[in-house]
Coordinates of C-alpha atoms in Angstrom, one line a residue:
M1 CA 63.0 200.9 -38.4
A2 CA 62.9 199.6 -34.8
C3 CA 60.1 202.0 -33.9
S4 CA 57.7 200.6 -36.3
T5 CA 58.6 197.1 -35.3
A6 CA 57.9 198.0 -31.7
T7 CA 54.6 199.5 -32.6
M8 CA 53.4 196.4 -34.3
A9 CA 54.6 194.3 -31.4
L10 CA 52.9 196.5 -28.9
Q11 CA 49.6 195.9 -30.7
V12 CA 50.2 192.2 -30.2
V13 CA 50.9 192.9 -26.5
G14 CA 47.6 194.8 -26.2
L15 CA 45.7 191.7 -27.4
L16 CA 47.7 189.5 -25.1
L17 CA 47.0 191.7 -22.1
L18 CA 43.3 191.4 -22.8
A19 CA 43.5 187.6 -22.9
L20 CA 45.7 187.2 -19.8
T21 CA 44.3 187.3 -16.3
S22 CA 44.4 190.9 -15.1
S23 CA 45.1 190.5 -11.4
V24 CA 48.9 190.1 -11.6
A25 CA 49.4 192.6 -14.4
A26 CA 47.3 195.1 -12.4
S27 CA 49.4 194.6 -9.3
T28 CA 52.5 195.2 -11.4
V29 CA 51.4 198.5 -12.8
E30 CA 49.1 199.8 -10.1
S31 CA 51.5 202.6 -9.1
A32 CA 52.3 203.5 -12.6
P33 CA 50.7 206.3 -14.7
S34 CA 48.3 205.5 -17.5
V35 CA 49.7 203.0 -19.9
N36 CA 52.0 204.5 -22.5
K37 CA 50.6 203.4 -25.9
S38 CA 53.1 205.2 -28.0
C39 CA 56.2 203.6 -29.6
V40 CA 58.5 203.0 -26.6
T41 CA 62.2 203.2 -27.2
G42 CA 65.3 203.5 -25.1
S43 CA 65.7 207.2 -25.7
A44 CA 62.1 207.8 -24.5
G45 CA 62.6 205.7 -21.4
A46 CA 66.0 207.3 -20.6
A47 CA 64.3 210.2 -18.9
V48 CA 63.0 207.9 -16.2
S49 CA 65.0 208.4 -13.0
I50 CA 64.4 206.7 -9.7
G51 CA 65.7 208.0 -6.5
Y52 CA 65.7 206.4 -3.1
G53 CA 66.7 209.4 -1.0
G54 CA 69.3 207.8 1.3
A55 CA 67.0 205.3 3.0
R56 CA 68.9 202.5 4.7
A57 CA 68.3 198.9 3.7
S58 CA 68.2 196.2 6.3
A59 CA 64.7 194.6 6.4
G60 CA 65.0 190.9 5.5
A61 CA 68.5 191.3 4.2
G62 CA 70.7 191.3 7.3
V63 CA 72.9 194.1 5.9
S64 CA 73.2 197.8 6.6
L65 CA 73.5 199.8 3.5
G66 CA 72.9 203.4 2.8
A67 CA 73.0 206.0 0.0
D68 CA 75.5 208.6 1.1
V69 CA 78.1 206.3 2.6
Y70 CA 81.0 208.0 0.7
R71 CA 79.8 211.6 0.9
A72 CA 82.4 212.5 3.5
A73 CA 85.0 209.7 3.2
C74 CA 85.3 209.9 -0.6
P75 CA 83.1 212.6 -2.1
R76 CA 84.2 212.0 -5.7
A77 CA 83.8 208.2 -5.6
E78 CA 80.7 208.0 -7.7
D79 CA 82.1 210.6 -10.2
I80 CA 85.2 208.5 -10.6
V81 CA 83.2 205.3 -11.2
R82 CA 80.9 207.0 -13.7
A83 CA 83.7 208.5 -15.7
G84 CA 85.5 205.2 -15.8
V85 CA 82.4 203.4 -17.0
E86 CA 81.7 206.1 -19.6
R87 CA 85.2 205.8 -21.0
A88 CA 85.0 202.0 -21.2
V89 CA 81.6 201.9 -22.9
A90 CA 82.7 204.6 -25.4
A91 CA 85.6 202.4 -26.3
D92 CA 83.6 199.2 -26.3
P93 CA 79.7 199.5 -26.2
R94 CA 79.5 195.8 -25.2
M95 CA 81.3 196.7 -21.9
A96 CA 78.1 198.1 -20.4
A97 CA 76.5 194.7 -20.4
S98 CA 79.7 193.1 -19.2
L99 CA 80.0 195.3 -16.2
L100 CA 76.3 194.8 -15.3
R101 CA 76.8 191.1 -15.6
L102 CA 79.8 191.2 -13.2
H103 CA 77.5 192.6 -10.5
F104 CA 74.9 189.8 -11.1
H105 CA 77.5 187.0 -11.0
D106 CA 79.0 188.5 -7.8
C107 CA 75.7 188.8 -5.9
F108 CA 74.4 185.3 -6.7
V109 CA 77.4 183.6 -5.0
N110 CA 77.4 184.3 -1.3
G111 CA 76.0 187.8 -1.7
C112 CA 77.5 191.0 -3.1
D113 CA 81.0 190.8 -1.8
G114 CA 83.4 191.2 -4.7
S115 CA 84.3 187.6 -4.6
V116 CA 83.9 187.2 -8.4
L117 CA 86.9 189.5 -8.9
L118 CA 89.4 187.4 -7.0
D119 CA 92.1 185.7 -9.1
D120 CA 93.0 182.1 -8.6
K121 CA 96.2 181.4 -6.7
P122 CA 96.9 177.8 -7.4
P123 CA 97.3 175.5 -5.6
F124 CA 96.2 177.3 -2.5
F125 CA 93.2 179.3 -3.7
V126 CA 90.6 178.7 -6.5
G127 CA 88.1 181.5 -7.1
E128 CA 85.0 181.9 -9.2
K129 CA 86.5 183.0 -12.5
T130 CA 86.9 179.4 -13.8
A131 CA 83.4 178.3 -12.9
V132 CA 81.4 177.0 -15.9
P133 CA 79.2 180.1 -16.1
N134 CA 82.1 182.5 -15.8
A135 CA 85.1 180.9 -17.7
N136 CA 85.8 182.6 -21.0
S137 CA 82.6 184.5 -20.5
L138 CA 82.9 187.2 -17.8
R139 CA 84.8 190.3 -18.9
G140 CA 85.5 193.8 -17.8
F141 CA 88.0 193.0 -15.0
E142 CA 90.5 195.4 -16.4
V143 CA 88.0 198.2 -16.4
I144 CA 87.3 197.5 -12.7
D145 CA 91.0 197.4 -12.1
A146 CA 91.5 200.9 -13.7
I147 CA 88.6 202.4 -11.7
K148 CA 89.8 200.9 -8.5
A149 CA 93.3 202.2 -9.0
E150 CA 91.9 205.7 -9.4
L151 CA 89.7 205.3 -6.3
E152 CA 92.8 204.2 -4.3
R153 CA 94.7 207.3 -5.4
E154 CA 91.8 209.5 -4.4
C155 CA 90.9 207.9 -1.1
P156 CA 92.9 204.8 -0.1
V157 CA 91.2 201.7 1.3
T158 CA 87.8 203.4 1.4
V159 CA 85.6 202.2 -1.5
S160 CA 85.1 198.4 -1.5
C161 CA 85.3 196.4 -4.7
A162 CA 81.8 195.1 -4.1
D163 CA 80.4 198.7 -3.9
L164 CA 82.4 199.5 -7.1
L165 CA 80.6 196.7 -8.9
A166 CA 77.2 197.9 -7.7
I167 CA 77.9 201.5 -8.8
A168 CA 79.4 200.5 -12.1
A169 CA 76.4 198.3 -12.8
R170 CA 74.0 201.3 -12.3
D171 CA 76.2 203.6 -14.4
S172 CA 76.3 200.9 -17.2
V173 CA 72.5 201.0 -17.3
V174 CA 72.4 204.8 -17.3
V175 CA 75.0 205.2 -20.0
S176 CA 73.0 202.8 -22.2
G177 CA 69.8 204.9 -21.9
G178 CA 68.2 203.0 -18.9
P179 CA 66.9 204.2 -15.5
S180 CA 69.0 205.6 -12.7
W181 CA 68.7 204.8 -9.0
E182 CA 70.6 205.8 -5.9
V183 CA 73.0 202.9 -5.2
E184 CA 73.1 201.7 -1.6
A185 CA 76.7 201.3 -0.4
G186 CA 78.6 200.0 2.6
R187 CA 79.5 196.5 1.5
K188 CA 82.7 194.8 2.5
D189 CA 84.9 192.6 0.3
S190 CA 85.1 188.9 0.9
R191 CA 88.4 187.2 1.6
T192 CA 87.1 184.0 0.1
A193 CA 85.3 182.9 -3.0
S194 CA 83.2 179.8 -4.0
L195 CA 83.8 177.9 -7.2
Q196 CA 81.1 175.5 -6.3
G197 CA 78.7 178.3 -5.5
A198 CA 79.2 179.8 -8.9
N199 CA 78.7 176.5 -10.6
V200 CA 75.5 175.8 -8.6
N201 CA 73.8 179.1 -8.0
L202 CA 74.0 180.9 -11.3
P203 CA 71.2 180.3 -13.8
A204 CA 72.1 178.6 -17.0
P205 CA 71.0 180.0 -20.4
T206 CA 69.1 176.7 -21.0
S207 CA 67.1 177.0 -17.8
G208 CA 63.3 176.8 -17.9
V209 CA 61.0 179.0 -15.9
T210 CA 60.7 176.7 -12.9
T211 CA 64.4 176.5 -12.5
L212 CA 64.9 180.2 -13.0
V213 CA 62.3 181.0 -10.3
Q214 CA 64.0 178.5 -7.9
K215 CA 67.5 179.9 -8.5
F216 CA 66.2 183.4 -7.6
R217 CA 64.3 182.1 -4.6
N218 CA 67.5 180.3 -3.4
V219 CA 69.1 183.7 -2.9
G220 CA 66.0 185.5 -1.6
L221 CA 64.6 187.0 -4.7
S222 CA 61.1 186.6 -6.1
A223 CA 59.7 185.5 -9.5
K224 CA 59.0 189.1 -10.2
D225 CA 62.6 190.0 -9.5
M226 CA 63.6 187.3 -11.9
V227 CA 61.5 188.6 -14.8
A228 CA 62.6 192.2 -14.2
L229 CA 66.3 191.5 -13.8
S230 CA 66.2 189.3 -17.0
G231 CA 65.5 192.5 -18.8
A232 CA 69.3 193.2 -18.4
H233 CA 69.5 191.1 -21.6
T234 CA 68.2 194.1 -23.5
I235 CA 72.0 194.9 -24.0
G236 CA 75.0 192.6 -24.6
K237 CA 75.9 189.6 -26.7
A238 CA 76.0 185.8 -26.2
R239 CA 78.0 183.0 -27.9
C240 CA 76.3 180.5 -30.1
T241 CA 77.0 177.8 -27.6
S242 CA 74.7 179.4 -25.1
F243 CA 71.6 179.4 -27.4
S244 CA 72.2 176.2 -29.5
A245 CA 69.1 174.7 -27.9
R246 CA 67.0 177.5 -29.6
L247 CA 68.4 176.5 -33.0
S248 CA 67.6 172.8 -32.5
G249 CA 64.3 173.4 -30.9
V250 CA 65.3 171.4 -27.9
G251 CA 63.8 172.0 -24.4
V252 CA 62.0 175.3 -24.7
S253 CA 58.9 176.4 -26.5
A254 CA 59.4 179.1 -29.2
G255 CA 56.9 181.3 -27.4
G256 CA 53.6 179.6 -27.8
A257 CA 51.0 180.7 -30.2
L258 CA 52.3 184.2 -30.4
G259 CA 55.9 183.2 -31.1
A260 CA 56.0 179.9 -33.0
S261 CA 54.8 181.3 -36.3
K262 CA 56.9 184.4 -36.1
D263 CA 60.4 183.4 -35.3
L264 CA 61.5 181.2 -38.2
T265 CA 63.4 183.9 -40.0
F266 CA 65.0 185.0 -36.7
L267 CA 66.2 181.4 -36.0
Q268 CA 67.4 180.9 -39.6
S269 CA 69.6 184.1 -39.3
L270 CA 71.1 182.7 -36.1
Q271 CA 71.8 179.4 -37.7
Q272 CA 73.6 181.2 -40.5
L273 CA 75.6 183.2 -38.0
C274 CA 76.7 180.2 -36.0
S275 CA 77.3 177.7 -38.8
G276 CA 81.0 176.9 -39.0
S277 CA 82.0 179.1 -36.0
S278 CA 82.5 176.2 -33.6
G279 CA 80.1 178.0 -31.3
S280 CA 82.3 181.0 -30.8
A281 CA 80.4 183.6 -32.8
L282 CA 78.5 186.3 -30.9
A283 CA 74.9 187.4 -31.4
H284 CA 73.1 190.4 -29.9
L285 CA 70.8 189.5 -27.1
D286 CA 68.4 192.1 -28.6
L287 CA 68.7 192.5 -32.4
A288 CA 66.4 195.5 -32.6
T289 CA 68.2 197.9 -30.2
P290 CA 71.3 196.0 -29.2
A291 CA 73.2 198.8 -27.4
T292 CA 70.1 200.6 -25.8
F293 CA 68.7 199.7 -22.4
D294 CA 65.0 199.7 -23.1
N295 CA 62.0 197.3 -23.0
Q296 CA 62.6 195.9 -26.5
Y297 CA 63.8 192.6 -24.9
Y298 CA 60.3 191.9 -23.7
I299 CA 58.7 192.9 -27.1
N300 CA 61.1 190.4 -28.7
L301 CA 60.0 187.6 -26.4
L302 CA 56.4 188.2 -27.4
S303 CA 57.4 187.8 -31.1
G304 CA 59.4 184.6 -30.4
D305 CA 62.7 186.4 -30.8
G306 CA 64.4 185.8 -27.5
L307 CA 67.9 184.7 -28.0
L308 CA 68.6 182.4 -25.1
P309 CA 66.3 179.5 -24.3
S310 CA 66.0 180.9 -20.7
D311 CA 64.8 184.2 -22.2
Q312 CA 62.2 182.8 -24.5
A313 CA 60.9 180.5 -21.8
L314 CA 59.5 183.6 -20.0
A315 CA 57.0 184.2 -22.7
S316 CA 55.5 180.7 -22.4
P317 CA 51.7 181.0 -21.9
S318 CA 51.9 178.3 -19.2
G319 CA 50.5 180.6 -16.6
A320 CA 51.6 181.2 -13.0
V321 CA 54.5 179.3 -11.5
P322 CA 53.4 177.0 -8.7
G323 CA 53.9 178.7 -5.3
T324 CA 54.0 182.3 -6.7
D325 CA 51.5 185.0 -7.1
D326 CA 53.3 186.2 -10.3
D327 CA 52.1 185.2 -13.7
I328 CA 55.4 185.3 -15.6
A329 CA 53.8 185.8 -19.0
S330 CA 51.7 188.7 -17.7
L331 CA 54.8 190.4 -16.3
V332 CA 56.6 190.0 -19.7
A333 CA 53.5 191.6 -21.4
A334 CA 53.3 194.5 -18.9
Y335 CA 57.0 195.3 -19.3
A336 CA 56.7 195.1 -23.1
F337 CA 53.7 197.4 -23.0
D338 CA 55.2 200.2 -20.9
A339 CA 58.9 200.9 -20.5
S340 CA 58.4 203.0 -17.4
V341 CA 56.9 200.0 -15.5
F342 CA 59.9 197.9 -16.5
F343 CA 62.4 200.6 -15.5
Q344 CA 60.7 201.1 -12.1
D345 CA 60.7 197.3 -11.3
F346 CA 64.2 196.8 -12.7
A347 CA 65.7 199.5 -10.4
E348 CA 63.8 198.2 -7.4
S349 CA 65.0 194.6 -8.1
M350 CA 68.6 195.8 -8.6
L351 CA 68.4 197.3 -5.1
R352 CA 67.1 194.1 -3.6
M353 CA 69.8 192.1 -5.4
G354 CA 72.4 194.5 -4.1
R355 CA 71.4 193.7 -0.5
L356 CA 72.2 190.0 -0.8
K357 CA 74.7 188.7 1.7
A358 CA 76.4 185.5 2.5
P359 CA 74.4 183.0 4.6
G360 CA 75.4 183.4 8.2
G361 CA 76.8 186.9 7.7
G362 CA 79.9 186.0 5.7
G363 CA 82.4 187.4 8.2
D364 CA 83.6 190.9 8.7
G365 CA 85.2 191.4 5.3
E366 CA 87.6 194.1 4.2
V367 CA 88.1 196.9 1.7
R368 CA 90.5 195.4 -0.8
M369 CA 93.2 197.7 -2.2
N370 CA 93.4 195.5 -5.3
C371 CA 90.2 193.8 -6.3
R372 CA 92.0 190.7 -7.6
V373 CA 93.6 189.7 -4.3
V374 CA 92.9 189.9 -0.5
N375 CA 94.9 192.6 1.3
S376 CA 97.1 190.1 3.1
S377 CA 98.3 188.8 -0.3
S378 CA 98.7 192.3 -1.9

């Protein structure tokens, strides 16, 4: 079963930790309790809950967000979002990853402003949905529509679509067995979108570590944020076209000495899945616990079983990325070794990502009544 597999992998991780430099790993886990050496699963990690007490976020972000924004204006807002997410995931377990991904793809293009939800209105307006990383890939728009309609009935023109995405992302993690955190709210919805920004800013599944780090730096996030947020790939699926480089062995190491001798069966199973599918077949990003938000993703990387080239690249033993204090491989090992460390860092990185805003402020924004169109066009 998955537990025994994880146990074996954790033994490998322990050896790797001894071999890796200890400085970065120690800084990653310095506030954590003693290392959990038991078999770590999603259900065990689900008890981890991280609260942020209503503190306001502004330092370095240029935005003013807070935890109890809707307490008076729309007291049932988070209950409505949570119930909508739970219904959607019960009907389609893959939807948890899809809703989480919508928030990522929103925030990486001019900040977390709901722009990813805007429909094209040719020839006058082209949004982000047809960008290469999004077209025929992003999903969950109908779920957001349904939740937004309920919010509008409860408290009209109050909860922004951008905040809805942030809350739904958190609830998608929680319903999948992952950590909880207090979402900071107060975002406004953009009246514009950027097709070019989506094409340029979003990391590709074939990206190497240096490119991944730079993409995150470009929006104000660190290498550590990149490794922690990559753990979102512990749930969800990807099309064969997104990991074809893994099958051909092009561009990315299979994980170095730890991975190269262990992933042949894994890659052969993927080749069998994808053959004859014209690249449209779907594979679980985490074969071991595909619907559970846990640290199995990082354990898979250490065994050479990362699905996307950009995932497996994180386990390369190449050492620290120039210009950072974070040893990527050490962070991967630390998260594989202790789910609570991953959960803590993931929640904190989600909060940092949620504070991203457009360069120069992005204008005043609005609270859209329909997440697909700006209010003047509703």
